[in-house]
């Protein structure tokens, strides 16, 4: 089995004992391997000779059903809600936009509620689709949009949709002198009426897609946090990253920091963020880059990883959203390998009682803020050693002023790309931040800690 196949298999959700539908199964690169763990594999391909070849290689597995057929055809005879996992490998690129849309709907129908669809496609970073023979290399955005807009209802009127789980860029592939990205996605079938609480708040209030792009304009390409690439370069330099190390970015946003670390230090980065909008943009941005970065829609307070998984846990201006910081820091400690480091930048507040205005601002945003010293102590209490807790408010103010000046200088361009209302919101927001920091109420902290080597 080639390293790429291993990577794909490792990326799949668990399928032990499950019903797996393999689309475009070909001569069965995955079929046999899937059959070893799955309850049942339905291996589908539209070319008769290919199906026969797969059967001759993998026919010894009793739990594989070989079908010659076309996913777009109505007479496939697979029952609604009968499949746990659908795997589609380089398939959508052979179909037209309209067909992809229809296939997505019929696949959603085949899935059990809670089931997953995995697909891998060759993508282009150009906004023009790039066609070669019968293949279309599309922007990743196309697939995100198709999946997000794919809705169906069952006979009882219940509606279902796809929710993004994770996405990974498996690096580039050079074809015809053009560089394409191999990108895979996993989406889950969910009930549209499910309550997705805080995630909905993030996606529909604080981080709407348009709002994210507006923020990005002021923070800089790829970033939704203080100082954009400049503070990223400064802080990442403190980590002494080595090629092959594993980095977890908690609240990765649209991935600017992850691409920077992966491209410049050869580390493997996993970015998690609870916002579907953030992760969707992050994966769009990975097209055209040579590094391999993985993004997952996940709540860092619920996500699990095996102990000792990462060399570095990195988190920029995110943990302000987390109420139970001590519990989160304890899990960070467990997820880190012995000798591993944590680096956090975060909004803080002054020690003592906050002003009424500031308390109101925190409440309205739903933030949980602490003073810099208390924050550092929480890391120590979680077990971290060599903890540094630096008040970086002065740097924060300089950054805010620079960002504000730049936006004001590029006012016309900003209004052309967004609206005058957006411009006023951003400028007003930044001025308010300057007032809050100027009065000493709002602070900004940088925190570093280490897990002991003999832990
Ligand atoms: N670190 C990124 C984004 C900062 S914005 C950057 O530097 O550009 C804060 C991010 O935290 C948002 O993307 C938000 O969706 C995410 N977030 C908030 N609560 C979260 C949670 N419980 N789990 C994971 N991510 C969360």
Short mmCIF file of C-alpha atoms and ligand atoms in Angstrom, two decimals:
data_model
loop_
_atom_site.label_atom_id
_atom_site.label_comp_id
_atom_site.label_asym_id
_atom_site.label_seq_id
_atom_site.Cartn_x
_atom_site.Cartn_y
_atom_site.Cartn_z
CA UNK A 1 0.00 0.00 0.00
CA UNK A 2 1.41 3.38 -1.02
CA UNK A 3 1.90 6.19 1.53
CA UNK A 4 -0.94 8.15 -0.09
CA UNK A 5 -3.39 5.29 0.39
CA UNK A 6 -2.28 4.98 3.99
CA UNK A 7 -2.87 8.71 4.48
CA UNK A 8 -6.35 8.47 3.00
CA UNK A 9 -7.28 5.48 5.14
CA UNK A 10 -5.96 7.17 8.26
CA UNK A 11 -8.11 10.19 7.49
CA UNK A 12 -11.40 8.23 7.28
CA UNK A 13 -13.83 8.15 10.20
CA UNK A 14 -14.01 4.73 11.92
CA UNK A 15 -15.79 2.17 9.71
CA UNK A 16 -15.37 -1.07 11.67
CA UNK A 17 -18.45 -3.20 11.08
CA UNK A 18 -20.06 -0.44 8.98
CA UNK A 19 -21.60 -0.39 5.50
CA UNK A 20 -19.18 1.35 3.13
CA UNK A 21 -20.03 2.43 -0.40
CA UNK A 22 -16.93 2.86 -2.56
CA UNK A 23 -17.62 4.95 -5.63
CA UNK A 24 -15.39 4.69 -8.66
CA UNK A 25 -13.80 1.69 -6.96
CA UNK A 26 -11.66 1.04 -10.05
CA UNK A 27 -9.57 -2.07 -9.83
CA UNK A 28 -9.88 -1.97 -6.07
CA UNK A 29 -6.97 -0.07 -4.55
CA UNK A 30 -9.04 0.48 -1.44
CA UNK A 31 -11.63 -2.31 -1.73
CA UNK A 32 -9.65 -5.14 -0.10
CA UNK A 33 -8.30 -2.96 2.67
CA UNK A 34 -11.76 -1.55 3.47
CA UNK A 35 -13.25 -5.06 3.44
CA UNK A 36 -10.88 -6.19 6.20
CA UNK A 37 -12.63 -3.97 8.74
CA UNK A 38 -15.99 -2.93 7.27
CA UNK A 39 -19.14 -4.97 7.82
CA UNK A 40 -19.90 -4.67 4.13
CA UNK A 41 -18.30 -2.94 1.15
CA UNK A 42 -20.27 -2.02 -1.95
CA UNK A 43 -17.67 -1.47 -4.68
CA UNK A 44 -19.14 0.46 -7.57
CA UNK A 45 -17.64 1.34 -10.90
CA UNK A 46 -19.19 2.17 -14.25
CA UNK A 47 -16.72 0.20 -16.39
CA UNK A 48 -17.52 -3.51 -16.66
CA UNK A 49 -13.95 -4.72 -17.28
CA UNK A 50 -12.74 -2.73 -14.26
CA UNK A 51 -15.40 -4.24 -12.01
CA UNK A 52 -14.39 -7.71 -13.20
CA UNK A 53 -10.75 -7.00 -12.46
CA UNK A 54 -11.62 -5.78 -8.96
CA UNK A 55 -13.71 -8.94 -8.46
CA UNK A 56 -10.83 -11.16 -9.54
CA UNK A 57 -8.50 -9.43 -7.05
CA UNK A 58 -10.85 -8.93 -4.10
CA UNK A 59 -13.59 -11.53 -4.72
CA UNK A 60 -12.17 -13.59 -1.85
CA UNK A 61 -13.69 -11.09 0.61
CA UNK A 62 -17.18 -12.41 1.36
CA UNK A 63 -18.41 -9.00 2.49
CA UNK A 64 -17.86 -7.18 -0.82
CA UNK A 65 -20.64 -6.61 -3.31
CA UNK A 66 -19.37 -5.62 -6.77
CA UNK A 67 -21.72 -3.44 -8.80
CA UNK A 68 -21.28 -2.15 -12.31
CA UNK A 69 -23.27 1.06 -12.51
CA UNK A 70 -23.26 4.80 -12.68
CA UNK A 71 -23.90 6.94 -9.60
CA UNK A 72 -25.93 9.32 -11.69
CA UNK A 73 -28.35 6.60 -12.76
CA UNK A 74 -31.67 6.11 -11.00
CA UNK A 75 -31.63 2.30 -11.15
CA UNK A 76 -28.73 1.73 -8.79
CA UNK A 77 -31.11 0.09 -6.38
CA UNK A 78 -29.50 1.19 -3.17
CA UNK A 79 -31.91 2.00 -0.37
CA UNK A 80 -32.19 5.41 1.25
CA UNK A 81 -30.40 5.69 4.62
CA UNK A 82 -28.56 2.40 4.12
CA UNK A 83 -24.91 3.44 4.07
CA UNK A 84 -22.60 4.57 6.92
CA UNK A 85 -19.68 5.82 4.85
CA UNK A 86 -19.39 6.82 1.21
CA UNK A 87 -15.95 7.04 -0.34
CA UNK A 88 -15.53 8.91 -3.57
CA UNK A 89 -12.09 9.07 -5.08
CA UNK A 90 -11.33 11.38 -8.03
CA UNK A 91 -14.93 11.07 -9.17
CA UNK A 92 -16.56 14.49 -9.18
CA UNK A 93 -13.91 15.83 -11.54
CA UNK A 94 -15.31 13.62 -14.29
CA UNK A 95 -18.77 15.18 -13.95
CA UNK A 96 -20.36 18.47 -14.87
CA UNK A 97 -21.27 21.06 -12.23
CA UNK A 98 -24.94 20.14 -12.52
CA UNK A 99 -24.18 16.43 -12.18
CA UNK A 100 -22.05 17.00 -9.08
CA UNK A 101 -24.95 18.82 -7.49
CA UNK A 102 -27.35 15.97 -8.28
CA UNK A 103 -24.93 13.26 -7.18
CA UNK A 104 -24.41 15.06 -3.86
CA UNK A 105 -28.17 14.97 -3.25
CA UNK A 106 -28.53 11.29 -4.07
CA UNK A 107 -25.54 10.45 -1.88
CA UNK A 108 -27.01 12.42 1.00
CA UNK A 109 -30.15 10.35 0.55
CA UNK A 110 -28.21 7.06 0.68
CA UNK A 111 -26.44 7.98 3.91
CA UNK A 112 -27.77 7.06 7.32
CA UNK A 113 -28.21 10.07 9.59
CA UNK A 114 -24.81 10.58 11.23
CA UNK A 115 -23.09 8.82 8.32
CA UNK A 116 -20.13 10.31 6.47
CA UNK A 117 -19.07 11.08 2.94
CA UNK A 118 -15.40 11.25 2.10
CA UNK A 119 -14.26 12.62 -1.24
CA UNK A 120 -10.91 13.38 -2.76
CA UNK A 121 -10.55 15.73 -5.71
CA UNK A 122 -7.83 17.38 -7.72
CA UNK A 123 -8.34 21.11 -7.30
CA UNK A 124 -7.08 24.24 -8.91
CA UNK A 125 -6.16 27.47 -7.17
CA UNK A 126 -7.30 29.48 -10.18
CA UNK A 127 -10.75 30.98 -10.15
CA UNK A 128 -11.21 29.65 -13.70
CA UNK A 129 -11.95 25.91 -13.74
CA UNK A 130 -9.13 24.14 -15.49
CA UNK A 131 -10.32 21.42 -17.85
CA UNK A 132 -8.12 18.66 -19.14
CA UNK A 133 -9.68 16.03 -21.39
CA UNK A 134 -12.72 14.90 -19.39
CA UNK A 135 -11.51 16.19 -16.06
CA UNK A 136 -12.39 19.45 -14.41
CA UNK A 137 -10.06 20.84 -11.79
CA UNK A 138 -12.18 23.22 -9.79
CA UNK A 139 -11.51 25.60 -6.98
CA UNK A 140 -12.15 23.92 -3.58
CA UNK A 141 -14.80 26.59 -3.02
CA UNK A 142 -17.00 24.88 -5.59
CA UNK A 143 -17.20 21.68 -3.54
CA UNK A 144 -17.73 23.51 -0.27
CA UNK A 145 -20.63 25.41 -1.78
CA UNK A 146 -22.24 22.29 -3.28
CA UNK A 147 -22.06 20.48 0.04
CA UNK A 148 -23.26 23.42 2.13
CA UNK A 149 -26.25 23.95 -0.15
CA UNK A 150 -27.17 20.27 -0.39
CA UNK A 151 -30.45 19.75 1.49
CA UNK A 152 -33.01 16.96 1.27
CA UNK A 153 -36.21 16.02 3.09
CA UNK A 154 -37.54 12.56 3.80
CA UNK A 155 -41.14 11.41 3.46
CA UNK A 156 -41.99 12.53 6.99
CA UNK A 157 -40.80 16.05 6.15
CA UNK A 158 -37.59 15.95 8.19
CA UNK A 159 -34.76 17.78 6.49
CA UNK A 160 -31.12 16.82 6.33
CA UNK A 161 -27.93 18.48 5.25
CA UNK A 162 -24.19 18.02 5.19
CA UNK A 163 -21.98 19.43 7.90
CA UNK A 164 -18.24 19.85 7.35
CA UNK A 165 -16.11 17.58 9.53
CA UNK A 166 -12.57 17.88 8.22
CA UNK A 167 -10.51 18.59 5.21
CA UNK A 168 -6.93 18.02 4.23
CA UNK A 169 -4.66 19.11 1.47
CA UNK A 170 -2.43 16.22 0.46
CA UNK A 171 0.00 18.49 -1.35
CA UNK A 172 0.38 19.30 -5.00
CA UNK A 173 0.37 17.31 -8.18
CA UNK A 174 1.97 18.69 -11.32
CA UNK A 175 0.04 17.97 -14.48
CA UNK A 176 0.64 19.63 -17.78
CA UNK A 177 3.00 22.11 -16.04
CA UNK A 178 0.07 23.24 -13.89
CA UNK A 179 0.17 22.58 -10.20
CA UNK A 180 -2.99 21.11 -8.67
CA UNK A 181 -3.88 20.33 -5.11
CA UNK A 182 -5.10 16.97 -3.94
CA UNK A 183 -7.76 17.86 -1.41
CA UNK A 184 -10.02 15.58 0.58
CA UNK A 185 -13.09 16.38 2.60
CA UNK A 186 -15.30 14.61 5.09
CA UNK A 187 -18.89 15.75 5.62
CA UNK A 188 -21.50 14.28 7.93
CA UNK A 189 -25.21 13.89 7.34
CA UNK A 190 -27.03 15.82 10.05
CA UNK A 191 -30.60 16.69 10.85
CA UNK A 192 -31.09 20.32 9.79
CA UNK A 193 -33.07 21.07 12.94
CA UNK A 194 -30.33 19.88 15.33
CA UNK A 195 -29.32 22.46 17.86
CA UNK A 196 -25.71 23.45 17.18
CA UNK A 197 -25.63 26.14 19.89
CA UNK A 198 -22.32 27.97 20.16
CA UNK A 199 -21.25 26.84 16.69
CA UNK A 200 -24.27 28.61 15.22
CA UNK A 201 -23.42 31.71 17.22
CA UNK A 202 -19.89 31.72 15.80
CA UNK A 203 -20.97 31.05 12.22
CA UNK A 204 -24.00 33.32 12.18
CA UNK A 205 -23.06 36.17 14.49
CA UNK A 206 -19.39 36.79 15.22
CA UNK A 207 -17.83 35.01 12.26
CA UNK A 208 -20.17 35.19 9.26
CA UNK A 209 -18.20 34.54 6.06
CA UNK A 210 -18.47 38.18 5.01
CA UNK A 211 -17.43 39.28 8.51
CA UNK A 212 -14.37 37.01 8.41
CA UNK A 213 -13.17 38.51 5.12
CA UNK A 214 -13.71 41.98 6.50
CA UNK A 215 -11.65 41.12 9.60
CA UNK A 216 -9.00 39.56 7.39
CA UNK A 217 -8.65 42.82 5.49
CA UNK A 218 -7.55 44.58 8.63
CA UNK A 219 -5.52 41.75 10.23
CA UNK A 220 -3.81 40.73 6.99
CA UNK A 221 -4.08 37.81 4.56
CA UNK A 222 -4.87 34.54 6.34
CA UNK A 223 -5.37 36.02 9.80
CA UNK A 224 -8.13 36.90 12.22
CA UNK A 225 -5.89 37.87 15.11
CA UNK A 226 -3.60 40.56 16.44
CA UNK A 227 -0.65 41.45 14.26
CA UNK A 228 -1.30 38.96 11.43
CA UNK A 229 1.89 37.61 9.91
CA UNK A 230 4.21 39.89 11.95
CA UNK A 231 3.33 38.59 15.42
CA UNK A 232 3.06 35.09 13.91
CA UNK A 233 6.68 35.25 12.71
CA UNK A 234 7.81 36.67 16.03
CA UNK A 235 6.03 34.09 18.19
CA UNK A 236 6.65 31.05 15.98
CA UNK A 237 10.38 31.84 16.14
CA UNK A 238 10.18 31.13 19.89
CA UNK A 239 9.10 27.55 19.26
CA UNK A 240 12.26 26.20 17.64
CA UNK A 241 10.19 24.10 15.24
CA UNK A 242 11.87 21.12 13.54
CA UNK A 243 10.76 19.38 10.33
CA UNK A 244 8.32 16.55 10.97
CA UNK A 245 7.13 17.89 14.31
CA UNK A 246 3.41 17.83 14.99
CA UNK A 247 1.66 21.10 15.75
CA UNK A 248 -1.93 21.57 16.88
CA UNK A 249 -3.45 25.01 16.26
CA UNK A 250 -6.46 25.52 18.52
CA UNK A 251 -8.98 27.94 16.96
CA UNK A 252 -6.99 28.06 13.73
CA UNK A 253 -9.38 30.43 11.95
CA UNK A 254 -8.64 30.68 8.23
CA UNK A 255 -5.25 29.02 8.62
CA UNK A 256 -2.68 31.76 7.93
CA UNK A 257 -0.49 30.71 10.86
CA UNK A 258 -0.74 27.04 9.90
CA UNK A 259 0.39 27.63 6.32
CA UNK A 260 3.25 29.76 7.61
CA UNK A 261 4.47 27.04 9.98
CA UNK A 262 4.01 24.17 7.53
CA UNK A 263 5.65 25.96 4.58
CA UNK A 264 8.58 27.45 6.45
CA UNK A 265 9.41 24.80 9.04
CA UNK A 266 8.24 21.55 7.43
CA UNK A 267 6.02 20.71 10.41
CA UNK A 268 2.71 18.80 10.17
CA UNK A 269 -0.05 21.11 11.30
CA UNK A 270 -3.54 20.14 12.38
CA UNK A 271 -5.82 23.15 12.74
CA UNK A 272 -9.11 22.84 14.60
CA UNK A 273 -11.85 25.44 14.76
CA UNK A 274 -15.48 25.26 15.78
CA UNK A 275 -16.58 27.58 12.98
CA UNK A 276 -17.53 25.90 9.70
CA UNK A 277 -17.06 29.24 7.91
CA UNK A 278 -13.49 29.55 9.16
CA UNK A 279 -12.52 25.99 8.19
CA UNK A 280 -14.19 26.33 4.78
CA UNK A 281 -12.08 29.39 3.99
CA UNK A 282 -8.95 27.73 5.38
CA UNK A 283 -9.27 24.80 3.01
CA UNK A 284 -9.93 27.10 0.05
CA UNK A 285 -6.69 28.85 0.88
CA UNK A 286 -4.70 25.64 0.94
CA UNK A 287 -5.11 25.26 -2.84
CA UNK A 288 -1.94 26.43 -4.50
CA UNK A 289 0.26 25.72 -1.48
CA UNK A 290 2.81 22.94 -1.39
CA UNK A 291 2.47 22.06 2.28
CA UNK A 292 0.15 19.49 3.74
CA UNK A 293 -2.15 20.88 6.40
CA UNK A 294 -5.24 19.32 7.96
CA UNK A 295 -8.27 21.26 9.17
CA UNK A 296 -11.10 20.01 11.31
CA UNK A 297 -14.34 21.51 12.50
CA UNK A 298 -14.15 20.69 16.19
CA UNK A 299 -14.84 22.17 19.59
CA UNK A 300 -11.51 22.17 21.44
CA UNK A 301 -13.35 21.55 24.71
CA UNK A 302 -14.85 18.31 23.36
CA UNK A 303 -12.19 17.06 20.95
CA UNK A 304 -10.05 14.11 22.05
CA UNK A 305 -6.52 13.13 21.02
CA UNK A 306 -4.33 10.37 22.41
CA UNK A 307 -1.93 11.52 25.15
CA UNK A 308 1.52 12.66 23.92
CA UNK A 309 0.34 13.53 20.38
CA UNK A 310 1.90 16.95 19.71
CA UNK A 311 5.25 18.72 19.94
CA UNK A 312 3.56 22.11 20.03
CA UNK A 313 0.09 23.41 20.86
CA UNK A 314 -0.43 26.87 19.45
CA UNK A 315 -3.43 29.13 19.93
CA UNK A 316 -3.89 32.73 18.91
CA UNK A 317 -6.63 34.98 20.29
CA UNK A 318 -9.08 32.09 20.69
CA UNK A 319 -9.15 30.92 24.29
CA UNK A 320 -11.01 34.11 25.23
CA UNK A 321 -14.05 32.15 23.98
CA UNK A 322 -13.44 29.25 26.41
CA UNK A 323 -15.07 29.38 29.83
CA UNK A 324 -13.31 26.50 31.57
CA UNK A 325 -9.68 27.35 30.86
CA UNK A 326 -8.17 25.16 33.64
CA UNK A 327 -9.80 22.06 32.15
CA UNK A 328 -8.60 22.98 28.65
CA UNK A 329 -5.03 23.55 29.85
CA UNK A 330 -5.05 20.16 31.55
CA UNK A 331 -6.02 18.50 28.29
CA UNK A 332 -3.35 20.49 26.42
CA UNK A 333 -0.83 19.14 28.91
CA UNK A 334 -1.91 15.56 28.23
CA UNK A 335 -1.95 16.02 24.43
CA UNK A 336 1.62 17.35 24.43
CA UNK A 337 4.59 15.03 24.22
CA UNK A 338 7.09 15.27 27.09
CA UNK A 339 9.22 18.35 26.37
CA UNK A 340 6.42 19.79 24.20
CA UNK A 341 5.51 23.46 24.28
CA UNK A 342 2.33 25.48 24.47
CA UNK A 343 2.16 29.02 23.07
CA UNK A 344 -0.93 31.16 23.53
CA UNK A 345 -1.74 34.78 22.76
CA UNK A 346 -5.00 35.98 24.22
CA UNK A 347 -7.15 38.88 25.27
CA UNK A 348 -6.86 39.59 29.00
CA UNK A 349 -8.13 42.19 31.44
CA UNK A 350 -6.52 44.26 34.17
CA UNK A 351 -6.25 42.79 37.66
CA UNK A 352 -9.02 43.79 40.07
CA UNK A 353 -12.51 44.97 39.21
CA UNK A 354 -13.35 45.96 35.65
CA UNK A 355 -15.26 49.10 34.72
CA UNK A 356 -18.96 48.70 33.99
CA UNK A 357 -18.41 49.41 30.29
CA UNK A 358 -15.73 46.80 29.99
CA UNK A 359 -17.73 44.22 31.95
CA UNK A 360 -20.62 44.88 29.58
CA UNK A 361 -18.40 44.44 26.52
CA UNK A 362 -17.10 41.07 27.79
CA UNK A 363 -20.60 39.93 28.62
CA UNK A 364 -22.00 40.91 25.26
CA UNK A 365 -19.20 39.01 23.45
CA UNK A 366 -19.47 36.03 25.79
CA UNK A 367 -15.72 36.20 26.53
CA UNK A 368 -14.02 34.83 29.63
CA UNK A 369 -11.03 37.08 30.41
CA UNK A 370 -8.42 37.03 33.19
CA UNK A 371 -5.50 39.17 34.17
CA UNK A 372 -2.12 38.12 32.76
CA UNK A 373 -0.75 36.78 36.03
CA UNK A 374 -3.81 34.66 36.83
CA UNK A 375 -3.70 33.29 33.29
CA UNK A 376 -0.06 32.24 33.73
CA UNK A 377 -0.91 30.64 37.07
CA UNK A 378 -3.63 28.56 35.40
CA UNK A 379 -0.97 27.13 33.07
CA UNK A 380 1.30 26.35 36.04
CA UNK A 381 -1.62 24.71 37.85
CA UNK A 382 -2.20 22.51 34.82
CA UNK A 383 1.35 21.20 35.24
CA UNK A 384 3.33 23.38 32.83
CA UNK A 385 6.89 24.34 33.68
CA UNK A 386 9.07 27.30 32.69
CA UNK A 387 5.86 29.30 32.25
CA UNK A 388 6.22 32.85 30.97
CA UNK A 389 3.24 35.20 31.12
CA UNK A 390 4.01 38.49 29.42
CA UNK A 391 1.78 41.52 29.25
CA UNK A 392 2.06 42.56 25.60
CA UNK A 393 -0.56 45.32 25.70
CA UNK A 394 1.84 47.97 24.39
CA UNK A 395 2.58 45.88 21.35
CA UNK A 396 -1.17 45.30 20.95
CA UNK A 397 -1.80 49.06 20.91
CA UNK A 398 0.94 49.65 18.33
CA UNK A 399 -0.51 46.92 16.14
CA UNK A 400 -4.04 48.36 16.48
CA UNK A 401 -2.80 51.81 15.48
CA UNK A 402 -0.93 50.44 12.47
CA UNK A 403 -3.92 48.38 11.36
CA UNK A 404 -6.26 51.32 11.75
CA UNK A 405 -3.98 53.67 9.80
CA UNK A 406 -3.69 51.18 6.97
CA UNK A 407 -7.43 50.68 6.68
CA UNK A 408 -8.05 54.42 6.81
CA UNK A 409 -5.49 54.93 4.08
CA UNK A 410 -7.14 52.28 1.92
CA UNK A 411 -10.67 53.49 2.66
CA UNK A 412 -11.82 53.67 -0.97
CA UNK A 413 -10.55 50.20 -1.78
CA UNK A 414 -12.14 48.83 1.40
CA UNK A 415 -15.52 50.35 0.55
CA UNK A 416 -15.25 49.07 -3.01
CA UNK A 417 -14.67 45.50 -1.79
CA UNK A 418 -17.09 45.68 1.14
CA UNK A 419 -19.51 48.50 2.02
CA UNK A 420 -19.34 51.85 3.72
CA UNK A 421 -21.17 50.33 6.69
CA UNK A 422 -18.49 47.63 6.94
CA UNK A 423 -15.81 50.29 6.87
CA UNK A 424 -17.47 52.25 9.66
CA UNK A 425 -17.96 49.09 11.74
CA UNK A 426 -14.31 48.11 11.48
CA UNK A 427 -12.91 51.58 12.08
CA UNK A 428 -15.35 52.10 14.97
CA UNK A 429 -14.46 48.70 16.39
CA UNK A 430 -10.72 49.40 16.26
CA UNK A 431 -11.13 52.83 17.86
CA UNK A 432 -13.16 51.24 20.64
CA UNK A 433 -10.38 48.69 21.18
CA UNK A 434 -7.90 51.58 21.45
CA UNK A 435 -10.09 53.20 24.09
CA UNK A 436 -10.39 49.94 26.04
CA UNK A 437 -6.64 49.32 25.93
CA UNK A 438 -5.75 52.98 26.49
CA UNK A 439 -7.74 53.00 29.74
CA UNK A 440 -5.85 49.89 30.84
CA UNK A 441 -9.03 47.76 31.02
CA UNK A 442 -8.24 45.44 28.12
CA UNK A 443 -4.85 43.73 28.07
CA UNK A 444 -3.17 41.29 25.71
CA UNK A 445 -0.97 38.46 26.94
CA UNK A 446 1.59 36.05 25.54
CA UNK A 447 1.96 32.74 27.36
CA UNK A 448 4.48 29.97 26.92
CA UNK A 449 4.85 26.78 28.91
CA UNK A 450 6.62 23.46 28.64
CA UNK A 451 5.64 19.93 29.60
CA UNK A 452 8.41 18.41 31.65
CA UNK A 453 10.72 16.08 29.74
CA UNK A 454 10.33 13.18 32.18
CA UNK A 455 6.54 13.55 32.46
N1 LIG B 1 -6.23 31.76 15.54
C1 LIG B 1 -6.81 32.34 14.35
C2 LIG B 1 -8.28 32.77 14.56
C3 LIG B 1 -8.57 33.66 15.75
S1 LIG B 1 -10.30 34.10 15.88
C4 LIG B 1 -5.94 33.47 13.87
O1 LIG B 1 -4.98 33.78 14.56
O2 LIG B 1 -6.20 34.03 12.82
C5 LIG B 1 -10.85 32.99 17.17
C6 LIG B 1 -11.25 31.62 16.63
O3 LIG B 1 -11.61 30.77 17.72
C7 LIG B 1 -12.46 31.64 15.71
O4 LIG B 1 -12.09 31.12 14.47
C8 LIG B 1 -13.49 30.79 16.44
O5 LIG B 1 -14.34 30.09 15.57
C9 LIG B 1 -12.60 29.87 17.26
N2 LIG B 1 -13.25 29.20 18.40
C10 LIG B 1 -14.06 29.74 19.32
N3 LIG B 1 -14.47 28.81 20.22
C11 LIG B 1 -13.90 27.64 19.85
C12 LIG B 1 -13.94 26.31 20.37
N4 LIG B 1 -14.66 26.01 21.46
N5 LIG B 1 -13.24 25.35 19.73
C13 LIG B 1 -12.51 25.64 18.63
N6 LIG B 1 -12.44 26.88 18.10
C14 LIG B 1 -13.13 27.88 18.69
#
